[in-house]
Amino acid sequence: MRRVRRGRRALGALLAGAVASVLLPTAAQAAETSAARTYTVWQWNVAGNTIHDGSTTDGMVTQAAASIANRSADFAAFNELCQGQYSALVDALRAEGWPLDAQNFARFEPSRPAGNAAVCNGEAFGNAIFSKRPLGAAARFALPDDGTAEKRNMLCAPLTDGTGTRFCTTHITTSQSFNVAQLDFVRQKLEAYHTAGETALIAGDFNAQPHYGRLNAYYAPSLDTPNNSGNTGHYRELDDNDAGNCLGYGEWTADGTPGATPPCGGLAKIDHIFVRESALAGPYSADSLAISTTCTGVPACSDHRILVGTVTVV
């Protein structure tokens, strides 16, 4: 009888071990899958005042909402947006059926307040973020003041799904000395989110090209190409691996005078989507889209291209 009991116990232990060897990798794989998540990020400086004069009916709002939905974006960021255009986008995205929570997916932060008839027909002007998934309370940071009427800011909000994901946007000044101070401020806030255990993604108009020395503190040393070297930071930009256009730099995003000559020629890339390198959990990529000329009453719908990128993070 003792031998039988020992045999049963041994057999039970063997079976338990066999079951565990089958189940444990599956459980671990499930945990890994739930930790990694893939996002598509969409960004556009729409020149809502200088080109559209605050209009919500010339086609820009409709095109932007359709593009966000058609690209299956998870996050969207806007720079130079009038508040009336922001409200119209909220309605247009609801009509597209894009947000999962139609009541809690958008945030706006003015960089110029309402009341100036020469700007957005008297409405506020600034930055906005939109999320397919519900957002928590927004954090709104004033950037170092460059002394102009436009008070630059950084706008961020977390997802409420417990993933620790936070989405941000900013529009950095064109003033070179204050550009550096504002870039440093934004980077320090991103690092603070990382220290707090969050994964922050940021999209916006940084008014700095990838090969500028002032962005060396952003890009990680692992990015070392003739077009972008000397980097000391912790971040990758979702278009920096585009060997088909300009490896280490990416596709141009802004029409007009580029400032310093881009390393591959052409126009400048000053719109970026950054994510911390330590958060990367798979491949990433981005593309800039041709500027539409179908908005009514204006030659082009913006002087910036839409930038769309996809990344898997943990």
XYZ file of C-alpha atoms in Angstrom:
314
model
C 0.000 0.000 0.000
C 2.844 2.441 0.793
C 4.391 1.758 -2.586
C 1.080 2.467 -4.295
C 0.626 5.740 -2.379
C 4.182 6.800 -3.179
C 3.573 5.888 -6.775
C 0.370 7.905 -6.862
C 2.097 10.862 -5.237
C 4.990 10.630 -7.680
C 2.594 10.333 -10.590
C 0.592 13.331 -9.323
C 3.756 15.399 -8.971
C 4.845 14.370 -12.451
C 1.472 15.297 -13.933
C 1.424 18.610 -12.044
C 4.886 19.391 -13.371
C 3.803 18.501 -16.882
C 0.701 20.690 -16.625
C 2.773 23.544 -15.210
C 5.296 23.212 -18.024
C 2.440 23.623 -20.485
C 0.542 26.381 -18.685
C 3.330 28.596 -17.383
C 4.742 29.711 -20.748
C 1.201 30.428 -21.924
C 0.512 32.575 -18.874
C 3.828 34.365 -19.259
C 3.117 34.955 -22.898
C -0.307 36.377 -22.048
C 1.256 38.716 -19.495
C 3.837 39.866 -22.010
C 1.152 40.429 -24.626
C -0.969 42.491 -22.262
C 2.044 44.616 -21.272
C 3.066 45.477 -24.825
C 0.685 47.732 -26.718
C 0.815 49.264 -30.178
C -0.282 52.826 -30.887
C -0.709 54.884 -34.024
C 0.051 58.550 -33.435
C -1.181 61.333 -35.760
C 0.111 64.919 -35.630
C -0.609 68.126 -37.597
C 0.224 71.794 -37.257
C -2.835 73.173 -39.040
C -2.035 76.922 -39.072
C -5.597 77.414 -37.873
C -5.236 81.179 -37.646
C -2.709 82.238 -40.290
C -4.124 80.058 -43.091
C -7.710 79.350 -42.015
C -8.520 82.516 -40.045
C -10.393 80.357 -37.558
C -12.685 78.783 -40.163
C -14.432 75.527 -39.312
C -16.076 75.167 -42.727
C -13.258 75.402 -45.295
C -12.521 71.676 -45.213
C -9.602 71.460 -42.765
C -11.668 70.100 -39.865
C -13.463 67.565 -42.061
C -10.218 66.351 -43.629
C -8.433 66.082 -40.292
C -11.218 64.038 -38.677
C -11.464 61.728 -41.686
C -7.693 61.203 -41.747
C -7.572 60.381 -38.026
C -10.349 57.819 -38.437
C -9.036 56.385 -41.706
C -5.548 55.931 -40.278
C -7.010 54.180 -37.205
C -5.085 56.599 -35.018
C -5.018 56.034 -31.274
C -3.788 59.552 -30.519
C -3.931 62.826 -32.440
C -2.148 66.099 -31.713
C -2.837 69.543 -33.165
C -0.756 72.710 -33.070
C -1.915 76.243 -33.975
C -5.573 75.326 -33.520
C -8.372 77.827 -32.876
C -10.795 76.886 -30.116
C -13.765 76.880 -32.485
C -11.880 74.427 -34.706
C -11.188 72.304 -31.628
C -14.910 72.170 -30.809
C -15.709 71.327 -34.429
C -13.158 68.504 -34.348
C -14.776 67.091 -31.218
C -18.085 66.948 -33.094
C -16.518 65.611 -36.304
C -14.646 62.814 -34.516
C -17.797 61.826 -32.655
C -19.575 61.672 -36.024
C -16.785 59.447 -37.356
C -17.423 57.064 -34.454
C -13.740 57.280 -33.637
C -13.520 57.690 -29.849
C -14.457 54.804 -27.594
C -15.809 57.320 -25.076
C -17.455 60.211 -26.898
C -17.485 62.325 -23.722
C -13.867 62.053 -22.600
C -11.344 62.039 -25.411
C -10.188 65.603 -26.065
C -8.163 68.322 -24.320
C -7.288 71.891 -25.377
C -4.766 74.358 -23.955
C -4.577 77.951 -25.197
C -1.264 79.599 -25.963
C -3.084 82.829 -26.793
C -6.279 83.673 -24.886
C -9.570 84.690 -26.405
C -10.264 88.361 -26.948
C -7.920 89.397 -29.756
C -10.012 89.932 -32.886
C -6.889 89.547 -35.055
C -6.343 85.957 -33.862
C -8.878 83.201 -34.600
C -11.634 85.833 -34.900
C -11.324 86.535 -31.212
C -11.193 82.915 -30.040
C -8.441 81.238 -28.045
C -5.546 79.659 -29.974
C -3.307 76.778 -28.933
C -2.638 73.037 -28.802
C -4.974 70.056 -28.553
C -4.810 66.304 -28.052
C -7.376 63.646 -28.881
C -7.426 60.003 -27.818
C -9.392 57.035 -29.065
C -9.491 55.771 -25.469
C -10.714 57.763 -22.445
C -8.331 60.314 -20.954
C -7.611 61.243 -17.365
C -6.927 64.698 -15.971
C -4.708 66.817 -18.187
C -1.390 68.310 -17.097
C -0.780 71.779 -18.541
C 2.704 73.267 -18.397
C 3.781 76.785 -19.361
C 7.126 76.679 -21.180
C 9.902 79.201 -20.490
C 8.528 82.522 -21.752
C 10.111 83.855 -24.954
C 8.582 87.298 -24.421
C 6.065 87.069 -27.277
C 2.265 87.188 -27.123
C 2.114 83.435 -27.680
C 2.677 81.643 -24.380
C 3.993 78.243 -25.404
C 2.819 75.187 -23.499
C 3.021 71.435 -23.133
C -0.259 69.536 -22.826
C -0.403 65.924 -21.568
C -3.062 63.482 -20.436
C -2.945 59.839 -19.327
C -5.120 56.995 -20.494
C -7.501 55.740 -17.824
C -6.969 52.061 -18.720
C -4.185 51.413 -16.193
C -1.436 50.961 -18.792
C 0.537 53.977 -17.597
C 0.417 55.494 -21.081
C 0.442 59.280 -21.375
C 0.107 61.349 -24.554
C 1.524 64.850 -24.934
C 1.902 67.645 -27.436
C 3.867 70.880 -27.583
C 4.725 73.702 -29.969
C 8.204 75.073 -29.365
C 9.117 78.686 -30.184
C 11.131 79.662 -33.261
C 13.373 81.889 -31.142
C 16.669 79.993 -31.035
C 17.759 80.805 -27.473
C 14.319 80.150 -26.004
C 13.873 77.151 -28.288
C 16.698 75.451 -26.392
C 15.217 76.329 -22.994
C 11.776 75.084 -24.015
C 13.170 71.865 -25.489
C 15.014 71.192 -22.233
C 11.876 71.888 -20.192
C 9.799 69.437 -22.254
C 12.484 66.755 -22.091
C 12.716 67.071 -18.317
C 8.945 66.621 -18.003
C 9.123 63.503 -20.186
C 11.908 62.139 -18.007
C 9.834 62.847 -14.886
C 7.007 60.760 -16.343
C 9.483 57.953 -17.048
C 10.797 58.115 -13.476
C 7.201 57.858 -12.257
C 6.775 54.622 -14.225
C 4.744 56.037 -17.101
C 5.246 55.624 -20.841
C 4.927 59.048 -22.439
C 4.595 59.654 -26.157
C 4.859 63.209 -27.476
C 3.978 64.622 -30.883
C 4.300 68.231 -31.945
C 6.085 71.027 -33.747
C 9.522 71.326 -32.130
C 10.870 73.945 -34.556
C 14.178 72.059 -34.621
C 15.520 69.700 -37.255
C 16.776 66.233 -36.224
C 20.434 67.023 -36.971
C 20.467 70.186 -34.827
C 22.753 69.980 -31.810
C 19.930 71.176 -29.558
C 18.155 67.822 -30.144
C 21.208 65.720 -29.227
C 19.858 65.526 -25.669
C 16.687 63.926 -27.073
C 18.009 61.318 -29.485
C 19.635 58.189 -28.036
C 23.281 57.388 -28.924
C 22.014 54.259 -30.715
C 20.973 56.647 -33.492
C 24.316 57.410 -35.105
C 24.178 58.199 -38.810
C 25.865 60.793 -41.039
C 22.533 62.661 -40.927
C 22.155 62.603 -37.137
C 25.085 61.930 -34.789
C 26.545 63.060 -31.468
C 23.384 62.091 -29.583
C 23.337 61.718 -25.791
C 19.653 61.313 -24.902
C 17.119 58.525 -24.369
C 14.566 58.949 -27.161
C 13.865 57.788 -30.686
C 11.738 59.640 -33.210
C 9.342 57.431 -35.128
C 10.687 58.492 -38.538
C 14.392 58.277 -37.708
C 14.832 54.803 -39.244
C 13.507 55.731 -42.701
C 16.361 54.595 -44.935
C 14.265 55.270 -48.032
C 14.221 59.026 -47.419
C 16.925 60.271 -45.071
C 18.154 57.758 -42.473
C 18.390 59.313 -39.027
C 16.448 62.375 -40.170
C 13.162 61.311 -41.785
C 10.778 62.974 -44.234
C 10.262 66.729 -44.384
C 7.189 68.117 -42.650
C 7.244 71.918 -43.010
C 6.893 74.036 -46.129
C 8.861 77.270 -46.429
C 12.418 78.303 -45.601
C 14.081 75.353 -43.821
C 16.639 77.269 -41.755
C 19.821 75.199 -41.738
C 20.058 73.068 -44.876
C 18.630 69.585 -44.260
C 21.300 66.876 -44.602
C 19.530 65.233 -47.529
C 18.388 68.508 -49.113
C 14.830 69.673 -49.625
C 12.562 71.086 -46.938
C 12.789 70.772 -43.167
C 11.490 68.188 -40.729
C 10.482 70.043 -37.558
C 7.443 67.970 -36.516
C 8.319 64.911 -34.464
C 6.876 61.961 -32.554
C 9.237 60.946 -29.747
C 9.162 57.899 -27.476
C 11.732 56.792 -24.928
C 14.018 54.090 -26.312
C 13.675 52.002 -23.141
C 9.905 51.778 -23.774
C 10.250 50.312 -27.262
C 8.937 46.751 -27.522
C 9.024 46.243 -31.268
C 9.450 48.013 -34.596
C 8.344 51.561 -35.226
C 7.885 53.733 -38.295
C 6.389 57.022 -39.490
C 5.502 58.879 -42.666
C 4.569 62.438 -43.502
C 1.605 62.935 -45.808
C 1.385 65.339 -48.729
C -0.304 68.645 -47.865
C -3.844 68.729 -49.191
C -4.816 71.577 -51.514
C -8.569 70.932 -51.390
C -9.481 73.351 -48.583
C -11.667 76.114 -49.961
C -10.423 79.691 -50.217
C -6.762 78.910 -49.454
C -3.896 77.562 -51.618
C -3.174 74.682 -49.204
C -4.745 73.257 -46.057
C -1.580 73.945 -44.026
C 2.094 74.803 -44.350
C 2.877 71.544 -42.512
C 2.429 67.925 -43.465
C 0.511 65.457 -41.327
C 2.900 63.089 -39.535
C 1.664 59.559 -38.755
C 3.667 56.955 -36.838
C 3.136 53.536 -35.281
C 5.033 52.137 -32.306
C 4.857 49.210 -29.884
C 5.732 50.096 -26.296
C 5.747 48.649 -22.804
